[in-house]
Amino acid sequence: MEIPFNDIKQKFQGCGLKTTPQRTAIYDALLRSTTHPTAEELFAEVAPQFPMMSLNTVYYTLGALRTSGLIHEVNIGHTRARFDANLSPHHHLICLGCQSIVDVIDPRLNRLTSPAGIPKDFEITSYQVAFRGLCGSCRRHTGRSINHSSPGLHPTTVKGGLHGKSS
Amino acid sequence: MEIPFNDIKQKFQGCGLKTTPQRTAIYDALLRSTTHPTAEELFAEVAPQFPMMSLNTVYYTLGALRTSGLIHEVNIGHTRARFDANLSPHHHLICLGCQSIVDVIDPRLNRLTSPAGIPKDFEITSYQVAFRGLCGSCRRHTGRSINHSSPGLHPTTVKGGLHGKSS
DNA sequence: TTGTTAAATAGTAATTATTCCTAAACAGGA
DNA sequence: TCCTGTTTAGGAATAATTACTATTTAACAA
Ligand SMILES: [Mn+2]
Ligand SMILES: [Mn+2]
Ligand SMILES: [Zn+2]
Ligand SMILES: [Zn+2]
């Protein structure tokens, strides 16, 4: 277990959240995960430790953590919510084949700003880049055809390098 | 009506889709829309012309158009799918208050490319930037507090200008 | 023009993810 | 230890979407 219990406890206290075993286990599982799991995947992860636990508790807990700002919700498609305990600014790479989401950490992407032509009274508080495509194994298995039926895909071909000072 | 019927018909033919009145109306409504409507919003839009139409037909039609690559699905949150007939590369500005989505068209954003540190066998086919915040009227009505319970929000503060040659 | 046929439509039922409701359990402070 | 509001668990309810199926129809060919 890499995440000290007291760290978690302090974060909960800082948000006015009670430190229950279920909540701790759920948050800990999410902190250790890199897959942006769904509520049900987290449930499957912690259920063995808590045979009485309800899936409802996972939803309730994720809602509480999200409201407190301890976790984020990441959406790929509209089918189900996926969660992320990584609060540092980062972006995502989404495989249209296996629906996997991996973190994209490139400081250059954190320098984008208010684009041209938006309403001047709109206050942007965050942004996130979603890169889509096919991972290696999905390319091998399903061929390299682009799945046009996947949600959110815009036909921008990506090539060349990022612009701006490469910090 | 700004979109000629024959243009639509040809697009359908080019995709092997039959040109039915319902399908034409749905696609036409989406082409004219700038709000990225849901299936139900489109249904409400075209239902008056087709009192017998089923919501199911709207879903079926949107699925067919999406599979053919004539439209895209845009997701903000996981609650419901929203659609976009604008195929030109563009990005989105999402209000966390009223859930509105407006197009962001800034050529500089179309030059981003393969970020550092991703698996080298991953083939990126597209990307999209989602800017989030509060629109003017939502700022006025609900105050300017950031809604942490909203999905997908990462705490990147956006300020300064875009990098790269400003084409 | 007419007939043929696969695709599209409409109506209904089913599914899935998520939320709502409520009573019991419990964490944290007095 | 006791209190009290929060959390949990279980079940029911909701909402979006998909599945099933009979009927209709667009597109094509004769
Ligand atoms: Mn992430
Ligand atoms: Mn758009
Ligand atoms: Zn994959
Ligand atoms: Zn708004």
Short mmCIF file of N, CA, C and O (backbone and C1' of nucleotides) in Angstrom, two decimals, chain B residues 18 20 22-23 52-54 56-57 60-61 78, chain C residues 5-13 17-19:
data_model
loop_
_atom_site.label_atom_id
_atom_site.label_comp_id
_atom_site.label_asym_id
_atom_site.label_seq_id
_atom_site.Cartn_x
_atom_site.Cartn_y
_atom_site.Cartn_z
N LYS B 18 -30.72 5.46 -47.47
CA LYS B 18 -31.94 5.85 -48.17
C LYS B 18 -32.38 7.24 -47.73
O LYS B 18 -32.23 7.60 -46.56
N THR B 20 -35.08 9.22 -46.70
CA THR B 20 -36.48 9.25 -46.23
C THR B 20 -36.79 10.64 -45.69
O THR B 20 -35.88 11.37 -45.29
N GLN B 22 -38.17 11.48 -42.89
CA GLN B 22 -37.78 11.61 -41.49
C GLN B 22 -36.28 11.85 -41.35
O GLN B 22 -35.83 12.74 -40.64
N ARG B 23 -35.53 11.03 -42.06
CA ARG B 23 -34.07 11.15 -41.98
C ARG B 23 -33.60 12.50 -42.48
O ARG B 23 -32.72 13.13 -41.89
N MET B 52 -46.40 11.02 -36.40
CA MET B 52 -46.29 9.59 -36.12
C MET B 52 -44.88 9.18 -35.72
O MET B 52 -44.65 8.04 -35.36
N MET B 53 -43.95 10.10 -35.81
CA MET B 53 -42.56 9.70 -35.64
C MET B 53 -42.26 9.21 -34.21
O MET B 53 -42.77 9.73 -33.24
N SER B 54 -41.41 8.20 -34.18
CA SER B 54 -41.00 7.64 -32.90
C SER B 54 -39.63 8.18 -32.51
O SER B 54 -38.78 8.41 -33.37
N ASN B 56 -37.52 6.51 -31.21
CA ASN B 56 -36.63 5.44 -31.63
C ASN B 56 -36.05 5.72 -33.01
O ASN B 56 -34.89 5.43 -33.29
N THR B 57 -36.84 6.27 -33.87
CA THR B 57 -36.37 6.60 -35.22
C THR B 57 -35.25 7.63 -35.16
O THR B 57 -34.30 7.56 -35.94
N TYR B 60 -32.24 5.72 -34.13
CA TYR B 60 -31.78 4.88 -35.23
C TYR B 60 -31.09 5.74 -36.29
O TYR B 60 -30.01 5.40 -36.78
N THR B 61 -31.72 6.84 -36.62
CA THR B 61 -31.19 7.73 -37.65
C THR B 61 -29.85 8.33 -37.24
O THR B 61 -28.89 8.34 -38.02
N HIS B 78 -21.73 12.42 -18.77
CA HIS B 78 -22.08 11.10 -19.27
C HIS B 78 -23.58 10.95 -19.36
O HIS B 78 -24.09 9.89 -19.66
P DT C 5 -37.61 -10.71 -54.24
"O5'" DT C 5 -36.84 -9.59 -53.41
"C5'" DT C 5 -35.78 -8.86 -54.03
"C4'" DT C 5 -35.18 -7.91 -53.01
"C3'" DT C 5 -35.13 -8.48 -51.59
"O3'" DT C 5 -33.93 -8.07 -50.98
"C1'" DT C 5 -36.32 -6.45 -51.57
P DA C 6 -33.32 -8.93 -49.79
"O5'" DA C 6 -32.19 -7.97 -49.23
"C5'" DA C 6 -31.63 -6.97 -50.09
"C4'" DA C 6 -31.74 -5.60 -49.43
"C3'" DA C 6 -31.32 -5.59 -47.96
"O3'" DA C 6 -30.57 -4.41 -47.73
"C1'" DA C 6 -33.53 -4.76 -48.16
P DA C 7 -29.96 -4.05 -46.34
"O5'" DA C 7 -30.72 -2.70 -46.00
"C5'" DA C 7 -30.79 -1.68 -47.00
"C4'" DA C 7 -31.70 -0.58 -46.52
"C3'" DA C 7 -31.41 -0.07 -45.11
"O3'" DA C 7 -31.49 1.33 -45.14
"C1'" DA C 7 -33.66 -0.80 -45.26
P DA C 8 -31.32 2.22 -43.86
"O5'" DA C 8 -32.82 2.58 -43.49
"C5'" DA C 8 -33.62 3.23 -44.46
"C4'" DA C 8 -34.98 3.55 -43.87
"C3'" DA C 8 -34.95 4.22 -42.50
"O3'" DA C 8 -35.89 5.27 -42.51
"C1'" DA C 8 -36.26 2.26 -42.41
P DT C 9 -36.09 6.20 -41.28
"O5'" DT C 9 -37.45 5.68 -40.68
"C5'" DT C 9 -38.64 5.76 -41.47
"C4'" DT C 9 -39.77 5.11 -40.72
"C3'" DT C 9 -40.02 5.67 -39.32
"O3'" DT C 9 -41.35 6.18 -39.28
"C1'" DT C 9 -40.00 3.28 -39.33
P DA C 10 -41.84 7.08 -38.07
"O5'" DA C 10 -42.58 5.99 -37.18
"C5'" DA C 10 -43.65 5.24 -37.75
"C4'" DA C 10 -44.22 4.28 -36.72
"C3'" DA C 10 -44.38 4.86 -35.31
"O3'" DA C 10 -45.58 4.33 -34.77
"C1'" DA C 10 -42.96 2.99 -35.21
P DG C 11 -46.36 5.06 -33.60
"O5'" DG C 11 -46.66 3.87 -32.59
"C5'" DG C 11 -47.02 2.59 -33.09
"C4'" DG C 11 -46.48 1.52 -32.17
"C3'" DG C 11 -46.48 1.93 -30.69
"O3'" DG C 11 -47.37 1.09 -29.99
"C1'" DG C 11 -44.47 0.84 -31.31
P DT C 12 -47.62 1.34 -28.41
"O5'" DT C 12 -46.77 0.14 -27.79
"C5'" DT C 12 -46.77 -1.15 -28.42
"C4'" DT C 12 -45.65 -2.00 -27.83
"C3'" DT C 12 -45.48 -1.82 -26.32
"O3'" DT C 12 -45.64 -3.08 -25.69
"C1'" DT C 12 -43.39 -1.70 -27.46
P DA C 13 -45.43 -3.19 -24.09
"O5'" DA C 13 -44.04 -3.96 -24.00
"C5'" DA C 13 -43.75 -5.01 -24.92
"C4'" DA C 13 -42.32 -5.47 -24.72
"C3'" DA C 13 -41.91 -5.63 -23.25
"O3'" DA C 13 -41.11 -6.81 -23.13
"C1'" DA C 13 -40.47 -4.07 -24.30
P DA C 17 -24.09 -0.73 -17.39
"O5'" DA C 17 -24.18 0.76 -16.84
"C5'" DA C 17 -24.14 1.84 -17.76
"C4'" DA C 17 -24.68 3.07 -17.08
"C3'" DA C 17 -24.00 3.39 -15.74
"O3'" DA C 17 -23.60 4.75 -15.78
"C1'" DA C 17 -26.37 3.30 -15.49
P DT C 18 -22.78 5.37 -14.55
"O5'" DT C 18 -23.97 5.98 -13.68
"C5'" DT C 18 -24.84 6.91 -14.32
"C4'" DT C 18 -26.04 7.17 -13.44
"C3'" DT C 18 -25.70 7.64 -12.02
"O3'" DT C 18 -26.05 9.01 -11.94
"C1'" DT C 18 -27.54 6.12 -12.08
P DT C 19 -25.85 9.80 -10.54
"O5'" DT C 19 -27.34 9.75 -9.95
"C5'" DT C 19 -28.42 10.13 -10.78
"C4'" DT C 19 -29.72 9.91 -10.03
"C3'" DT C 19 -29.77 10.53 -8.63
"O3'" DT C 19 -30.96 11.30 -8.57
"C1'" DT C 19 -30.42 8.25 -8.55
#
